[in-house]
Tab-separated table of C-alpha atoms in Angstrom:
chain	number	residue	atom	x	y	z
A	4	MET	CA	22.213	-9.999	28.298
A	5	SER	CA	19.468	-7.664	29.468
A	6	ALA	CA	19.059	-8.005	33.226
A	7	ASN	CA	17.484	-5.349	35.408
A	8	ILE	CA	15.169	-4.848	38.354
A	9	ALA	CA	12.272	-3.737	36.175
A	10	LYS	CA	12.312	-7.016	34.250
A	11	TYR	CA	13.252	-9.335	37.123
A	12	ARG	CA	11.714	-7.722	40.177
A	13	GLN	CA	11.288	-11.008	42.047
A	14	ALA	CA	15.005	-11.771	41.706
A	15	PHE	CA	15.809	-8.343	43.109
A	16	ASP	CA	13.415	-8.804	46.042
A	17	VAL	CA	14.945	-12.197	46.855
A	18	SER	CA	18.466	-10.739	46.780
A	19	GLN	CA	17.540	-8.053	49.301
A	20	ALA	CA	15.630	-10.530	51.459
A	21	LEU	CA	18.677	-12.801	51.646
A	22	LEU	CA	20.928	-9.873	52.613
A	23	ASP	CA	18.503	-9.025	55.401
A	24	ILE	CA	17.991	-12.583	56.630
A	25	ALA	CA	21.746	-13.234	56.629
A	26	GLU	CA	22.235	-9.954	58.517
A	27	ILE	CA	25.023	-8.817	56.200
A	28	ASN	CA	26.563	-5.665	57.653
A	29	THR	CA	29.868	-5.292	55.803
A	30	PHE	CA	30.691	-4.745	52.148
A	31	PRO	CA	32.223	-5.962	49.954
A	32	ILE	CA	30.753	-9.363	50.730
A	33	ASP	CA	33.206	-12.231	51.101
A	34	MET	CA	31.406	-14.640	48.779
A	35	PHE	CA	33.506	-17.668	49.740
A	36	GLU	CA	32.770	-17.154	53.433
A	37	PHE	CA	29.104	-16.406	52.783
A	38	LEU	CA	28.626	-19.607	50.796
A	39	ARG	CA	30.484	-21.608	53.442
A	40	GLN	CA	28.247	-20.339	56.233
A	41	LYS	CA	24.933	-20.190	54.371
A	42	LYS	CA	22.219	-22.157	56.134
A	43	GLY	CA	20.270	-24.856	54.355
A	44	ALA	CA	21.637	-27.397	51.909
A	45	PRO	CA	25.469	-27.320	51.899
A	46	ILE	CA	27.170	-25.428	49.065
A	47	LEU	CA	30.658	-26.660	48.206
A	48	VAL	CA	32.862	-24.248	46.264
A	49	LYS	CA	35.797	-25.573	44.227
A	50	SER	CA	38.052	-24.077	41.580
A	51	ILE	CA	38.289	-25.884	38.252
A	52	GLY	CA	41.953	-26.601	38.929
A	53	VAL	CA	41.246	-28.264	42.268
A	54	TYR	CA	38.263	-30.174	40.872
A	55	ASN	CA	40.201	-31.493	37.860
A	56	ALA	CA	43.113	-32.559	40.077
A	57	TRP	CA	40.745	-34.425	42.407
A	58	ASN	CA	38.973	-36.041	39.457
A	59	LEU	CA	42.319	-37.217	38.064
A	60	SER	CA	43.275	-38.792	41.398
A	61	GLN	CA	39.959	-40.636	41.592
A	62	HIS	CA	39.598	-41.719	37.961
A	63	PRO	CA	43.076	-41.704	36.341
A	64	SER	CA	42.118	-44.040	33.497
A	65	LYS	CA	38.956	-42.127	32.596
A	66	TRP	CA	40.141	-38.602	33.374
A	67	ASN	CA	38.785	-35.909	31.121
A	68	PRO	CA	39.445	-32.367	32.406
A	69	ILE	CA	36.553	-29.932	32.186
A	70	TYR	CA	36.700	-26.255	31.308
A	71	ILE	CA	34.247	-23.602	32.463
A	72	LYS	CA	34.501	-19.998	31.337
A	73	ASP	CA	33.129	-18.512	34.570
A	74	ALA	CA	31.260	-20.837	36.935
A	75	LYS	CA	28.733	-23.635	37.090
A	76	CYS	CA	26.501	-25.055	39.792
A	77	LEU	CA	25.751	-28.752	40.180
A	78	TYR	CA	23.093	-30.267	42.425
A	79	TYR	CA	23.286	-33.758	43.917
A	80	PRO	CA	19.693	-34.564	44.984
A	81	SER	CA	20.558	-37.857	46.689
A	82	ARG	CA	22.740	-35.936	49.159
A	83	ASN	CA	20.969	-32.567	48.887
A	84	VAL	CA	24.313	-30.881	48.239
A	85	TYR	CA	25.253	-28.159	45.767
A	86	MET	CA	28.685	-27.661	44.243
A	87	ILE	CA	29.809	-24.463	42.561
A	88	LEU	CA	32.796	-24.790	40.252
A	89	TYR	CA	34.542	-21.575	39.238
A	90	ASN	CA	37.350	-20.560	36.907
A	91	GLU	CA	40.135	-19.284	39.143
A	92	SER	CA	41.925	-17.649	36.195
A	93	GLN	CA	39.257	-14.954	35.893
A	94	PRO	CA	39.645	-11.546	37.629
A	95	GLU	CA	38.521	-11.392	41.258
A	96	THR	CA	35.563	-9.145	40.504
A	97	ARG	CA	34.308	-11.576	37.873
A	98	ILE	CA	34.732	-14.564	40.182
A	99	ARG	CA	32.729	-12.809	42.906
A	100	PHE	CA	29.923	-12.039	40.460
A	101	SER	CA	29.974	-15.600	39.109
A	102	LEU	CA	29.648	-17.043	42.619
A	103	ALA	CA	26.717	-14.721	43.350
A	104	HIS	CA	25.173	-15.676	40.005
A	105	GLU	CA	25.346	-19.384	40.819
A	106	LEU	CA	23.968	-18.704	44.299
A	107	ALA	CA	21.034	-17.054	42.560
A	108	HIS	CA	20.252	-20.217	40.613
A	109	ILE	CA	20.068	-22.054	43.944
A	110	VAL	CA	17.918	-19.631	45.923
A	111	LEU	CA	15.637	-18.854	42.964
A	112	GLY	CA	14.849	-22.554	42.607
A	113	HIS	CA	16.395	-23.058	39.174
A	114	LEU	CA	17.976	-26.344	40.280
A	115	ASN	CA	15.948	-29.193	41.709
A	116	ASP	CA	15.493	-32.961	41.481
A	117	GLU	CA	14.628	-32.739	37.785
A	118	ARG	CA	17.195	-30.079	36.855
A	119	THR	CA	20.513	-30.744	38.551
A	120	GLU	CA	22.444	-28.264	36.403
A	121	LEU	CA	21.560	-25.438	34.049
A	122	GLU	CA	22.281	-26.461	30.473
A	123	ARG	CA	21.177	-24.257	27.611
A	124	GLY	CA	20.929	-27.286	25.338
A	125	GLY	CA	18.372	-28.857	27.657
A	126	LEU	CA	16.151	-25.811	28.052
A	127	ASP	CA	13.923	-23.730	25.824
A	128	ASP	CA	15.822	-20.531	24.920
A	129	ILE	CA	13.150	-18.331	26.504
A	130	ILE	CA	13.365	-20.210	29.804
A	131	TYR	CA	17.159	-20.313	29.741
A	132	PHE	CA	17.587	-16.586	29.113
A	133	ALA	CA	14.931	-15.745	31.701
A	134	MET	CA	16.803	-17.784	34.327
A	135	GLU	CA	20.122	-16.194	33.363
A	136	GLY	CA	18.632	-12.701	33.438
A	137	ALA	CA	17.102	-13.311	36.849
A	138	ALA	CA	20.400	-14.704	38.175
A	139	ASN	CA	22.322	-11.679	36.860
A	140	THR	CA	19.825	-9.294	38.441
A	141	PHE	CA	20.058	-11.113	41.766
A	142	ALA	CA	23.865	-11.178	41.694
A	143	GLY	CA	24.380	-7.524	40.844
A	144	ASN	CA	21.974	-6.244	43.461
A	145	PHE	CA	23.167	-8.717	46.081
A	146	LEU	CA	26.748	-7.501	45.733
A	147	ALA	CA	25.792	-3.817	45.469
A	148	PRO	CA	22.316	-3.034	46.861
A	149	PRO	CA	20.777	0.147	45.377
A	150	ILE	CA	19.931	1.536	48.808
A	151	LEU	CA	23.629	1.437	49.734
A	152	ILE	CA	24.627	2.966	46.409
A	153	HIS	CA	22.158	5.729	47.228
A	154	GLU	CA	23.796	6.235	50.601
A	155	LEU	CA	27.183	6.556	48.909
A	156	VAL	CA	25.951	8.928	46.221
A	157	ASN	CA	24.047	11.059	48.746
A	158	GLY	CA	23.079	13.759	46.273
A	159	LYS	CA	26.468	13.733	44.534
A	160	SER	CA	27.322	12.508	41.064
A	161	PHE	CA	27.218	8.769	40.345
A	162	ASP	CA	30.876	7.970	41.050
A	163	ILE	CA	31.663	4.783	39.122
A	164	GLY	CA	35.125	4.385	40.653
A	165	LEU	CA	33.901	4.805	44.224
A	166	ILE	CA	31.052	2.327	43.806
A	167	ALA	CA	33.329	-0.211	42.112
A	168	THR	CA	35.861	0.084	44.933
A	169	VAL	CA	33.429	-0.079	47.860
A	170	PHE	CA	31.573	-3.129	46.525
A	171	ASN	CA	34.563	-4.739	44.751
A	172	ILE	CA	32.834	-5.001	41.388
A	173	SER	CA	34.114	-4.020	37.964
A	174	HIS	CA	33.835	-0.506	36.565
A	175	THR	CA	32.058	-1.948	33.529
A	176	SER	CA	29.375	-3.617	35.632
A	177	VAL	CA	28.774	-0.374	37.529
A	178	GLN	CA	28.536	1.685	34.369
A	179	GLN	CA	26.360	-0.732	32.415
A	180	TYR	CA	24.192	-2.417	35.063
A	181	ARG	CA	24.332	-0.858	38.535
A	182	ALA	CA	23.676	2.595	37.075
A	183	GLU	CA	20.623	1.344	35.176
A	184	ASP	CA	19.166	-0.448	38.196
A	185	TYR	CA	19.883	2.519	40.435
A	186	LYS	CA	17.994	4.907	38.137
A	187	TRP	CA	14.999	2.563	38.162
A	188	TRP	CA	15.245	2.049	41.917
A	189	LEU	CA	15.027	5.822	42.527
A	190	LYS	CA	11.440	5.688	41.250
A	191	THR	CA	10.442	3.167	43.913
A	192	THR	CA	10.024	3.175	47.681
A	193	ALA	CA	12.621	1.230	49.632
A	194	SER	CA	11.231	-1.850	51.359
A	195	SER	CA	11.526	-2.459	55.093
A	196	ARG	CA	14.180	-5.102	54.370
A	197	GLU	CA	16.241	-2.603	52.398
A	198	GLN	CA	15.948	-0.100	55.212
A	199	LYS	CA	17.265	-2.702	57.646
A	200	ILE	CA	20.219	-3.341	55.338
A	201	LEU	CA	21.001	0.379	55.308
A	202	ASN	CA	20.697	0.708	59.078
A	203	ARG	CA	23.113	-2.188	59.620
A	204	CYS	CA	25.621	-1.144	56.976
A	205	ARG	CA	25.638	2.651	57.068
A	206	ARG	CA	28.527	3.027	59.522
A	207	ASN	CA	30.797	0.422	57.922
A	208	LEU	CA	29.932	1.704	54.465
A	209	HIS	CA	31.296	5.168	55.134
A	210	GLN	CA	34.465	3.732	56.655
A	211	CYS	CA	35.233	2.355	53.184
A	212	THR	CA	35.151	5.772	51.499
């Protein structure tokens, strides 16, 4: 799915704003801890295995296990609580991206009283793919901000292995998505929020290399 800063600039801006507001200063981001501490409506995070086991204990006669390929976010408006379910059998890098992707749906306002979960069958294809593209753009740039990639590159070649290691993301995602966003980002001027992110993270970033 096509997802880049040029197409989803608002999603990118929101991702950098959240990094700044949350005063993130260390990468890779611990997504479980971040979601646990995030201010605002609570976000519960459960693996599919744990969720299915709990569901069985509560409704043994009606139990029907669910399967999710990556992750899914549910919103409970009566309690103003979100729950992210994730597939624990996926690789760590994919789980981290999936959690950031579902966080994007929350902070970008894709879930509300009328839409308590994102279902392709219940949305126009154009709207669905736009939301997914925006969430992917948010997630990728939240986990690996271009201004920090630039600090790592520092005039050298775009080292896929180094970037993947420092931000704990897959080599494929770096090669196919981070590289594309980084090339586009080089044509822009870093915002004040991005500069704050760099100032906070520069020292810790170089300790990872």
